[in-house]
Coordinates of C-alpha atoms and ligand atoms in Angstrom, one line a residue:
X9 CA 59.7 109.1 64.9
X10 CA 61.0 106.7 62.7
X11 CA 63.3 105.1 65.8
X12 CA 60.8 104.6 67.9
X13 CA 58.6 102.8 65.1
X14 CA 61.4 100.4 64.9
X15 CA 60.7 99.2 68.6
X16 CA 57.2 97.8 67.3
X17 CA 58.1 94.1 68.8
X18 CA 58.5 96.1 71.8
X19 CA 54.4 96.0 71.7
X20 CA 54.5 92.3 72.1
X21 CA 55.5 92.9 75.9
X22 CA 52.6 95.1 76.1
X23 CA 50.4 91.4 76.0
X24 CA 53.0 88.8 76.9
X25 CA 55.3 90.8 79.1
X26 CA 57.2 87.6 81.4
X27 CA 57.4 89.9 84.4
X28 CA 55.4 93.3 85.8
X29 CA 57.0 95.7 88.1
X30 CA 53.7 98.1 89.6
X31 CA 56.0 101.2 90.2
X32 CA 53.4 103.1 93.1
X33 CA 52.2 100.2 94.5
X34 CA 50.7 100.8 97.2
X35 CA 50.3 99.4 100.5
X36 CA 46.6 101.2 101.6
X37 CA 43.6 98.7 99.7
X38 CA 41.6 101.5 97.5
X39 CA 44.4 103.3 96.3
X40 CA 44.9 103.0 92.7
X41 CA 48.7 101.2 92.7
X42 CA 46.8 98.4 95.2
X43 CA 43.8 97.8 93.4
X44 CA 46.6 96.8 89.8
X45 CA 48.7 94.8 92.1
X46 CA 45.6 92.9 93.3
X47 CA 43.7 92.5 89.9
X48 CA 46.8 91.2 88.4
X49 CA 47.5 88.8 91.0
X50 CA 43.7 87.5 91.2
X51 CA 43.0 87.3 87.8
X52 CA 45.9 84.8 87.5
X53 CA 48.3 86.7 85.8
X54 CA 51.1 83.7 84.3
X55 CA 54.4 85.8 84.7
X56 CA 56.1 87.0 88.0
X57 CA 55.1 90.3 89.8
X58 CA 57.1 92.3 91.7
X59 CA 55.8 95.6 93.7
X60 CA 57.7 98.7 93.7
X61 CA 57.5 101.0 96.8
X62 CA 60.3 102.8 98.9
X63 CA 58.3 102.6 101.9
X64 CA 57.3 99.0 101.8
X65 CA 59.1 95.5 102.3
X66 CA 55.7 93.8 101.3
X67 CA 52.5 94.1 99.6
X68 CA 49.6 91.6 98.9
X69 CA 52.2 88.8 100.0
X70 CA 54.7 89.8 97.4
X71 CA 58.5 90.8 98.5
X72 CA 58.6 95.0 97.6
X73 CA 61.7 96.6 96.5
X74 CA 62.5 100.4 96.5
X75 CA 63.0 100.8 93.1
X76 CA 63.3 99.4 89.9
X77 CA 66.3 98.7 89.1
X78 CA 66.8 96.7 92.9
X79 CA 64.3 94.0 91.6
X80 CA 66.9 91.0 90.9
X81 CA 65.1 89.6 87.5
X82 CA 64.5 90.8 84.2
X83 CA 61.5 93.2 84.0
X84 CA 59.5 93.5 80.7
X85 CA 56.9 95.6 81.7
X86 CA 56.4 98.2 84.0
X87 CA 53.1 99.9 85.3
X88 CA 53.6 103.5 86.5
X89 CA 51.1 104.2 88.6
X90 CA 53.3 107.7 90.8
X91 CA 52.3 111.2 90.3
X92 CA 52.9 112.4 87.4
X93 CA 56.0 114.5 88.6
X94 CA 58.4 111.5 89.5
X95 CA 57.2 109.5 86.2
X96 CA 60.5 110.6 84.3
X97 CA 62.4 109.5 87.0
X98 CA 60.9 106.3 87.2
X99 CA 61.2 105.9 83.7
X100 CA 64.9 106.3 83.6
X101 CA 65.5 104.0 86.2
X102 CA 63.3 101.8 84.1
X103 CA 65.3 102.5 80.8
X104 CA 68.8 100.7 83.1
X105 CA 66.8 97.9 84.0
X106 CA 66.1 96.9 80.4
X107 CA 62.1 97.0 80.9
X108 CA 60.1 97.2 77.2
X109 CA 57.6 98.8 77.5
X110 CA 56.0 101.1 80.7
X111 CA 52.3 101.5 81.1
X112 CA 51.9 104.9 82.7
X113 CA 48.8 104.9 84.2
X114 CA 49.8 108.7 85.8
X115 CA 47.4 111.5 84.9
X116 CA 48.8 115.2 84.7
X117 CA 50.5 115.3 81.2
X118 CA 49.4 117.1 78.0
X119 CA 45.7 116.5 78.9
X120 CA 46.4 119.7 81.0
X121 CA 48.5 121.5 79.7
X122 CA 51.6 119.7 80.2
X123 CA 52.9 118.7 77.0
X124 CA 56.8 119.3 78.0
X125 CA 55.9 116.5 80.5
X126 CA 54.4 114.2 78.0
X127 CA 57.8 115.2 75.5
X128 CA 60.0 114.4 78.0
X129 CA 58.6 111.1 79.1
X130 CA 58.6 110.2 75.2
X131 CA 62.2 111.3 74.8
X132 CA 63.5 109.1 77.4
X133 CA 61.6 106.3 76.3
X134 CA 63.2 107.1 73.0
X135 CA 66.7 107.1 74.6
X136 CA 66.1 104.0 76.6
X137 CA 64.3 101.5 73.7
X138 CA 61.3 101.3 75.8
X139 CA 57.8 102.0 74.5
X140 CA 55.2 103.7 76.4
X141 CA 51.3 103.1 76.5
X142 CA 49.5 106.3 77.7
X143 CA 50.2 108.5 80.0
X144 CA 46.2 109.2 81.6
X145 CA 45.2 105.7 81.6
X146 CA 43.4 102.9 83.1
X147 CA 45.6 100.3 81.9
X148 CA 46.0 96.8 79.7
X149 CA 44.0 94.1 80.1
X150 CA 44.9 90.7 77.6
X151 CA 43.2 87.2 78.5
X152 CA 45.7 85.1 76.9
X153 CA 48.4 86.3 79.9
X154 CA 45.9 86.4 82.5
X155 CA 46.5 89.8 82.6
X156 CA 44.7 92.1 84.2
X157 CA 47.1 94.8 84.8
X158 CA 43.9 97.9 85.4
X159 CA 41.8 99.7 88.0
X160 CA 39.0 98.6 86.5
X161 CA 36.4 95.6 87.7
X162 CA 38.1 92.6 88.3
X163 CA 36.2 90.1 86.3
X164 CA 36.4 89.8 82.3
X165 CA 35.0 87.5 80.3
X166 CA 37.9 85.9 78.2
X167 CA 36.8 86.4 74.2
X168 CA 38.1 87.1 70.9
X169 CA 37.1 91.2 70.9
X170 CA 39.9 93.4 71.6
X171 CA 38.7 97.0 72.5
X172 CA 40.7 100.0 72.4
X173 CA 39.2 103.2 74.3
X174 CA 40.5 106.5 74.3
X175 CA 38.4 107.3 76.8
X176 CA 39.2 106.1 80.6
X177 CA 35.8 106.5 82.5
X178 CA 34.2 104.8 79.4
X179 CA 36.7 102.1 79.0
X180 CA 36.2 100.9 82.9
X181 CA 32.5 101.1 82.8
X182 CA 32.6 98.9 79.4
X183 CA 34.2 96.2 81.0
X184 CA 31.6 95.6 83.8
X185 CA 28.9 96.6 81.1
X186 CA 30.6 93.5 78.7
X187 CA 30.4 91.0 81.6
X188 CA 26.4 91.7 81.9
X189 CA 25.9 91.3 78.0
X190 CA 28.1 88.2 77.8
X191 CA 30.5 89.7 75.8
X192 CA 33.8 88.0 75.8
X193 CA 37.4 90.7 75.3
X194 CA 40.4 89.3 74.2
X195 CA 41.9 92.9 75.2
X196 CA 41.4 96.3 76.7
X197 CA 43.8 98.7 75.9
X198 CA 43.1 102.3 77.2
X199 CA 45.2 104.5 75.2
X200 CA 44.7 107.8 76.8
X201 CA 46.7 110.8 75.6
X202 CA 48.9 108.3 73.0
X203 CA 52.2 109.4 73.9
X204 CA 53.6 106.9 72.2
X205 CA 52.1 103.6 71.6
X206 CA 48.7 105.1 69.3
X207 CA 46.0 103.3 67.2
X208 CA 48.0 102.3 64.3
X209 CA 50.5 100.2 66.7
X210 CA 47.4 98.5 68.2
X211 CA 45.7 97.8 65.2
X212 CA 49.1 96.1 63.4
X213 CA 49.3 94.1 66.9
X214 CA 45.9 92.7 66.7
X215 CA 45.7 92.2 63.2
X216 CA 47.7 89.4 63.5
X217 CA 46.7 88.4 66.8
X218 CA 45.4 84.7 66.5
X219 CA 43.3 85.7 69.3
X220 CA 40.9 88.6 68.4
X221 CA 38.7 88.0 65.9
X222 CA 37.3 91.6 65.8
X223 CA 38.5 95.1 66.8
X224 CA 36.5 97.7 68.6
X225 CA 37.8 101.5 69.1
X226 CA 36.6 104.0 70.8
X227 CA 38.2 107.3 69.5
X228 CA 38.5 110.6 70.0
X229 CA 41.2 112.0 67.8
X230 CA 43.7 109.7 65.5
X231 CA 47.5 110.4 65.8
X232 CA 49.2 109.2 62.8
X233 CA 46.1 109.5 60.3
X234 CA 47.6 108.2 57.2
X235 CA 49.7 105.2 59.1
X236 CA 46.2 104.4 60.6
X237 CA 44.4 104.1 57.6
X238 CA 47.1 102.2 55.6
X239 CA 47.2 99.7 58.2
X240 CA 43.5 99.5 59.0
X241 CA 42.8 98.9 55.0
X242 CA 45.2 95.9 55.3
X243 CA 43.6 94.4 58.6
X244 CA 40.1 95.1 57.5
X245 CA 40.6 92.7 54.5
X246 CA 41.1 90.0 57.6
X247 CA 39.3 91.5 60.6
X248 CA 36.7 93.7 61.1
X249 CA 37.5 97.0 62.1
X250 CA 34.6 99.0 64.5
X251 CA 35.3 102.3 65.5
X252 CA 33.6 105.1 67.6
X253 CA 34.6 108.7 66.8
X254 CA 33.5 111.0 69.0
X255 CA 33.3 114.1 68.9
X256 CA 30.7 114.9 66.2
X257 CA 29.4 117.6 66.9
X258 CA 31.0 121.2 66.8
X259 CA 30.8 121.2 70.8
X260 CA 31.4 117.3 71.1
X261 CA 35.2 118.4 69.5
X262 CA 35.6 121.1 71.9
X263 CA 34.8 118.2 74.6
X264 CA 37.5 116.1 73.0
X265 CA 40.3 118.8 73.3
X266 CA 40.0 118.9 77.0
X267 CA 39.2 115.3 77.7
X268 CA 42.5 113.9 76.3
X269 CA 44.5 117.1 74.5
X270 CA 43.0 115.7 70.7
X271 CA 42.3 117.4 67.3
X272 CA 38.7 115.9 66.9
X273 CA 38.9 117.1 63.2
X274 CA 36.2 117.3 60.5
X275 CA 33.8 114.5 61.0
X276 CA 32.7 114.1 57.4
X277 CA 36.6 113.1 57.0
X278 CA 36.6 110.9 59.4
X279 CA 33.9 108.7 57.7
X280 CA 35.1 108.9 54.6
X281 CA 38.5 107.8 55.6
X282 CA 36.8 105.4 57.5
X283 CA 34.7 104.2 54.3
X284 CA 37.6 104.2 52.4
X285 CA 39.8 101.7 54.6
X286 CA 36.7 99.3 55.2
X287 CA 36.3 100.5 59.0
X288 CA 32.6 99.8 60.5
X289 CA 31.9 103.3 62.0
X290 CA 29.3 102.7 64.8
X291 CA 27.4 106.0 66.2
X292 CA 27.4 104.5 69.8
X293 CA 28.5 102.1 72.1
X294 CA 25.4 100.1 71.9
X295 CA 25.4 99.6 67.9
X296 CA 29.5 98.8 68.2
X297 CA 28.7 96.1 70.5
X298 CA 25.9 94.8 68.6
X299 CA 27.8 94.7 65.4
X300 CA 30.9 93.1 67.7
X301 CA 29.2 90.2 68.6
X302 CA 27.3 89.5 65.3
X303 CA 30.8 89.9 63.8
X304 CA 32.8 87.5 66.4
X305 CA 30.4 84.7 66.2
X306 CA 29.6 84.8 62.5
X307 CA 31.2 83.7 59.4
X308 CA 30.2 85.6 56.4
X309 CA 27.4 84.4 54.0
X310 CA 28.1 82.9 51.1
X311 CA 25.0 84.6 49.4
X312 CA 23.1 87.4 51.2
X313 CA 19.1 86.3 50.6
X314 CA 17.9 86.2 53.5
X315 CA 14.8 84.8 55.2
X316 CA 12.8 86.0 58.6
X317 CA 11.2 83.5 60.7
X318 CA 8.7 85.0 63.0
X319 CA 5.7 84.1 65.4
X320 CA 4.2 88.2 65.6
X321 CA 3.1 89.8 62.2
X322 CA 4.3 92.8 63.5
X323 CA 7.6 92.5 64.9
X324 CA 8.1 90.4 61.0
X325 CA 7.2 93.4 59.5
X326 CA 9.2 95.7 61.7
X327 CA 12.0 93.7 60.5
X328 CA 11.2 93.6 57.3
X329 CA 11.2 97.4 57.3
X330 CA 15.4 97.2 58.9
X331 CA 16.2 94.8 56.8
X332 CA 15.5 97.1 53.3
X333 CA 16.5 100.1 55.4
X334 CA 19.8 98.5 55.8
X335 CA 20.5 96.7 52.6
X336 CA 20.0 93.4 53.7
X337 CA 18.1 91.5 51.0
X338 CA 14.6 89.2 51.6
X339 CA 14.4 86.1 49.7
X340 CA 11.1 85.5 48.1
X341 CA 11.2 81.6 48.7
X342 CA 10.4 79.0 45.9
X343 CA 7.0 76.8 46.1
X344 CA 9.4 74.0 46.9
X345 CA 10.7 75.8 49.9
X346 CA 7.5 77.2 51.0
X347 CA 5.8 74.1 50.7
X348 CA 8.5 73.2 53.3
X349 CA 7.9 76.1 56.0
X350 CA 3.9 75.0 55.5
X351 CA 4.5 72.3 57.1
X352 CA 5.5 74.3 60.8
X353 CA 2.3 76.3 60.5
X354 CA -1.3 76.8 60.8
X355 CA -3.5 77.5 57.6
X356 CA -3.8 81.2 58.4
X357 CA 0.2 81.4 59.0
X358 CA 2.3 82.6 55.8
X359 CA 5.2 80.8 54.3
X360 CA 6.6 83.9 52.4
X361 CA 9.0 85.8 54.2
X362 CA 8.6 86.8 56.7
X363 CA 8.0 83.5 57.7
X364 CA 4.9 84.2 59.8
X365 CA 4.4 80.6 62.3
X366 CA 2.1 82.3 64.2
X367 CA 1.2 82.9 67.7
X368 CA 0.3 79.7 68.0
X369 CA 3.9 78.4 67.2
X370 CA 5.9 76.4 69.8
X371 CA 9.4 75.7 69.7
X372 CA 8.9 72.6 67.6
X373 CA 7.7 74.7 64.7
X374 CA 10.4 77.4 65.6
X375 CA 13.0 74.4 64.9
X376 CA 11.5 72.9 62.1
X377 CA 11.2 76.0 60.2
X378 CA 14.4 77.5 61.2
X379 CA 16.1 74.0 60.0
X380 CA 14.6 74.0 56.7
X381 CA 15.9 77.7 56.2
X382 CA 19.2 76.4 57.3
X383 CA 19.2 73.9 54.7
X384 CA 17.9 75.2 52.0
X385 CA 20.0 76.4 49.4
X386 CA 18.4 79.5 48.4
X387 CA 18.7 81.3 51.9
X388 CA 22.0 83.1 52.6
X389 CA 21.3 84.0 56.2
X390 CA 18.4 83.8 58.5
X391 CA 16.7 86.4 61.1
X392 CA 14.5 84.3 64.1
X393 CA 12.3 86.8 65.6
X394 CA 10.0 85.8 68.9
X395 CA 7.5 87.8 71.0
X396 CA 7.2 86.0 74.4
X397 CA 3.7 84.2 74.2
X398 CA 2.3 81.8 77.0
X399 CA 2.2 79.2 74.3
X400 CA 6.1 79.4 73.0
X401 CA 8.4 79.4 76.4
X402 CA 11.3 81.7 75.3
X403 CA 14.0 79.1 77.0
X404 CA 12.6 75.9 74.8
X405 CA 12.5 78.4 71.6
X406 CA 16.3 79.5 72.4
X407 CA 16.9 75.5 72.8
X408 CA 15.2 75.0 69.5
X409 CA 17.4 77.6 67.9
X410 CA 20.7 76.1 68.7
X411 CA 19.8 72.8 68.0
X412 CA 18.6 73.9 65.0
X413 CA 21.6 75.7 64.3
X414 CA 23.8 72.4 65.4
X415 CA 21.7 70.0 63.0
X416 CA 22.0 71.9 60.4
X417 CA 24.2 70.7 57.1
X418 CA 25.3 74.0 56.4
X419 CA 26.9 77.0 58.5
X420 CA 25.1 80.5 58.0
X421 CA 24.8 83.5 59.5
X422 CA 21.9 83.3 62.1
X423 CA 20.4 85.6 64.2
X424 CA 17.4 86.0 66.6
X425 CA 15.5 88.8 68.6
X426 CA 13.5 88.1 71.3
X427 CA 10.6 90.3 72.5
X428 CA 9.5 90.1 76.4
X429 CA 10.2 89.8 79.7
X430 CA 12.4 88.4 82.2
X431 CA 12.2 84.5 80.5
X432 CA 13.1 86.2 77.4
X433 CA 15.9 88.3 78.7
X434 CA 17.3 84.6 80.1
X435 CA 16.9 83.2 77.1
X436 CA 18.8 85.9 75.0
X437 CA 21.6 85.2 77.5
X438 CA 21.4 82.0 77.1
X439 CA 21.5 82.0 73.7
X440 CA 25.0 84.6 73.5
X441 CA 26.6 82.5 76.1
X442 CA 26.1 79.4 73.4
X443 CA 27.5 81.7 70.1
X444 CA 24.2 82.7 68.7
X445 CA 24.0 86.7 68.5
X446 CA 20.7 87.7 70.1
X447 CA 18.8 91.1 70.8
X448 CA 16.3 92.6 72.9
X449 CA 14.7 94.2 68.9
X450 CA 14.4 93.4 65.5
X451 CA 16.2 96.7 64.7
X452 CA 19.7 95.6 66.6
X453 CA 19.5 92.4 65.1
X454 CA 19.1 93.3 61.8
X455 CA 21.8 96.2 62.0
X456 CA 23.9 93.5 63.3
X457 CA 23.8 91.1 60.4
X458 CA 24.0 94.4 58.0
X459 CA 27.1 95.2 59.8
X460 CA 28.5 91.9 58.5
X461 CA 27.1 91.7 55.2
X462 CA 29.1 95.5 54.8
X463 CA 32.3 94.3 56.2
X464 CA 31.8 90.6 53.9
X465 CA 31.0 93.1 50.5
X466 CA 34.3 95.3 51.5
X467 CA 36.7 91.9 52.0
X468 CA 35.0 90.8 48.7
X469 CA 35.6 94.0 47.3
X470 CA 39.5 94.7 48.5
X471 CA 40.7 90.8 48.4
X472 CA 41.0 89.0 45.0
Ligands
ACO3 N1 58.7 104.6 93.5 C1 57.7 103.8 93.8 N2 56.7 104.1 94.6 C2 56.7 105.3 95.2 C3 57.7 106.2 94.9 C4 58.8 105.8 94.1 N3 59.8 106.7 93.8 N4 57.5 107.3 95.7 C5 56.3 107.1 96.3 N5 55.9 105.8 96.1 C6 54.7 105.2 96.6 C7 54.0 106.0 97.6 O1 54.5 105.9 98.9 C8 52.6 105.3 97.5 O2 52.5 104.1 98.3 P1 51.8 104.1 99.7 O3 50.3 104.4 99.4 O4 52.0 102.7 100.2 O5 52.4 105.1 100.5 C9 52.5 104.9 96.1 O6 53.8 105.0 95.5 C10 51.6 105.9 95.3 O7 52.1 107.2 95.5 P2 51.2 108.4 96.0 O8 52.1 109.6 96.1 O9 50.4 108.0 97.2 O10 50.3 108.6 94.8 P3 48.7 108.4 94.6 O11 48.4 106.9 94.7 O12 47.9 109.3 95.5 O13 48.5 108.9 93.1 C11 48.4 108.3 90.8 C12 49.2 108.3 92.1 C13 47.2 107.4 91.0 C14 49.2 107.9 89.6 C15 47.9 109.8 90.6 O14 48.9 110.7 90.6 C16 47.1 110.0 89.3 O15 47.6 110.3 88.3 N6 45.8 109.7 89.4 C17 44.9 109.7 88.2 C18 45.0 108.3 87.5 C19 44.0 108.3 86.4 O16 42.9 108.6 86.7 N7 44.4 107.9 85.2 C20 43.6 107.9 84.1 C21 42.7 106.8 84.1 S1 41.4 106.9 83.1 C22 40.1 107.5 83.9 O17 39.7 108.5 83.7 C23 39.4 106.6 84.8

């Protein structure tokens, strides 16, 4: 154990590997060895390729060779994509050639049944200096390298969120999912059945990773508990750390032991560990993302009062109700500052908070309240709520908010829900492509900015 712990750097090929050999590549479009070749050549990848195949001089315009160790260049990586049968093999031949680190994408290992497979594959990784991510996976994805180096959709949006999934199926269908929600990856690591490379070597990689900001994992069972936890407590102090445990429920951990050969363990251990090394633990993948985005976008407040803008009594109140719920506390503004807001409303509109403009609010009173809460300073953080009203066009309000935002002489944790239909739905979009966290319901938004006000009282906590 303690060898192959030496090999970390290895990991750093795992994101900036110079060359990729696809061992399996194949030749017929569908198969799974094609569809890596091809995502890694169309989504740019920066270092050289080279196809592996016995049968092949050529695939996708690149020169094939039979094997490994015929390619005429250094290889850092390899991606394994053969049955499961030939992948010691192929890993030996890798071990001669020098490659770092082999992504075996090859199902068939401890996941049933076949842990002497999954031992050997390790051991000779061992022997050879190599690392290994998986076996039972879909693949890496990093957008720093251009590297798209799965089976999975094609298109990512480049960000600063690295996820990590245990979970296959769920990891592919999250990267389509992200590019619908506007949510920017800086990674996708599928991890599988965690051979070798486990969460604990991801979460050390990432932590100092100048290019994620936050770090999502899906999990189903942790490896090396204690290594996890000591590291996650150190890179929670920088990063926030979200994770999904499955496998809550008594026949949720039976699930887990066939899905990928884990120990889901007690659950009530799993959060307190989690609680004790400052890790967000999100129930689904919904409130992960939710907290992701609030959490890549936002710095944290500098005080946590907070003030509701609204133009619905109801939906303020809603959120009123989220906010104590979730610990997030309401300012109760000064005369000076409500005189302020009075000035963006009607007489029957109320300048305490919630900050009720009214139905009859436009976005000019949506900026010119949302401004004044930005620079006043009693408020910490502000919540812009909108139902979608023939009077207030959801585009011009989502306008108002980021040039509200961009006027503003101080930077604070903002963020909005927006009630209604398709306009709305454009205008949420609109306003997560420009940086501002927004959400189809008070609730997410509010849970979103608890999730950072949590992870800013832990940092404040743990770092003197
Ligand atoms: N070196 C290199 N290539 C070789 C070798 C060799 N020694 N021997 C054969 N090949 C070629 C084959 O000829 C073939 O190319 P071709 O199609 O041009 O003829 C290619 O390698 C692949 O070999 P196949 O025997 O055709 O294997 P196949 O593609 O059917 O399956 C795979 C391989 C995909 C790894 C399969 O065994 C497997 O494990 N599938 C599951 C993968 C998976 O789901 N992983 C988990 C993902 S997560 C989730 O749940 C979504």
């Amino acid at each position: 154990m303690e060898e192959t712990r030496s090999l970390n750097d290895q990991i750093r090929y795992l994101f900036y590997p110079r060359s990729i050999a696809v061992v399996g590549a194949s030749r017929k479009p569908g198969k799974i060895g094609h569809i890596i070749l091809k995502n890694l050549r169309d989504y740019g990848f920066k270092g050289k390729l080279y196809p592996v195949n016995p049968h092949a001089t050529e695939i996708l315009g690149f020169k094939a060779y039979p094997s490994v160790t015929a390619i005429p260049d250094e290889v850092d990586m390899a991606v394994i994509v053969v049955p499961a049968a030939i992948v010691p093999q192929i890993l030996k031949d890798c071990g001669k050639k020098g490659v770092k680190v082999c992504v075996v994408i090859s199902s068939g290992f401890k996941e049933i049944g076949r842990v002497d497979l999954e031992n050997m594959i390790v051991k000779i990784a061992k022997e050879n200096g190599m690392r290994i991510l998986g076996p039972n996976i879909f693949g890496v994805y990093y957008a720093p390298s251009r590297m798209n180096a799965t089976f999975g959709p094609l298109e990512v949006l480049p960000g600063n969120i690295a996820l990590i999934s245990q979970s296959g199926a769920l990891g592919i269908a999250l990267m389509g999912w992200t590019v619908l929600e506007e949510i920017g990856l800086s990674a996708i690591v599928s991890v599988g059945n965690k051979a070798d490379i486990d969460d604990a070597d991801l979460l050390e990689f990432f932590g100092k990773d100048e290019h994620t900001r936050v770090i999502l994992i899906y999990m189903e069972g942790i490896k090396r508990a204690r290594e996890f936890m000591k590291i996650a407590k150190q890179v929670s102090k920088k990063k926030p750390i979200i994770v999904i445990k499955a496998g809550r429920s008594s026949h949720g951990m039976k699930a887990v032991a066939s899905h990928t050969g884990s120990l889901a363990g007690s659950d009530q251990i799993y959060s307190a560990a989690f609680r004790q090394c400052g890790v967000l633990r999100a129930l689904n993948i919904e409130e992960a993302f939710d907290w992701a985005r609030a959490l890549s976008k936002l710095n944290p407040p500098t005080q946590k009062n907070t003030v509701i803008i609204t133009n619905g009594g109801g939906i303020g109140v809603m959120a009123t109700d989220a906010a104590e719920e979730n610990g997030i506390p309401l300012l109760e503004p000064s005369e000076e500052l409500m005189k302020k807001f009075r000035k963006y409303m009607p007489p029957f509109g109320s300048p305490r908070n919630p900050v009720d403009l009214t139905g009859q609010a436009t976005h000019k009173e949506y900026y010119g309240a949302i401004l004044e809460a930005l620079n006043s300073p009693e408020v910490g953080s502000v919540i812009v709520l909108y139902c979608e009203t023939a009077v207030a066009d959801p585009g011009k309000v989502a306008d108002a908010v980021l040039d509200a935002v961009n006027s503003s002489k101080i930077a604070k944790p903002l963020v909005v829900a927006m009630v209604g239909g398709e306009a709305t739905e454009k205008a949420i979009k609109k306003l997560n492509k420009s940086g501002i966290p927004a959400y189809p319901t008070p609730e997410r938004a509010v849970s979103a900015l608890s999730a950072l006000f949590r992870w800013t009282s832990w940092r404040e906590k743990t770092v003197s």
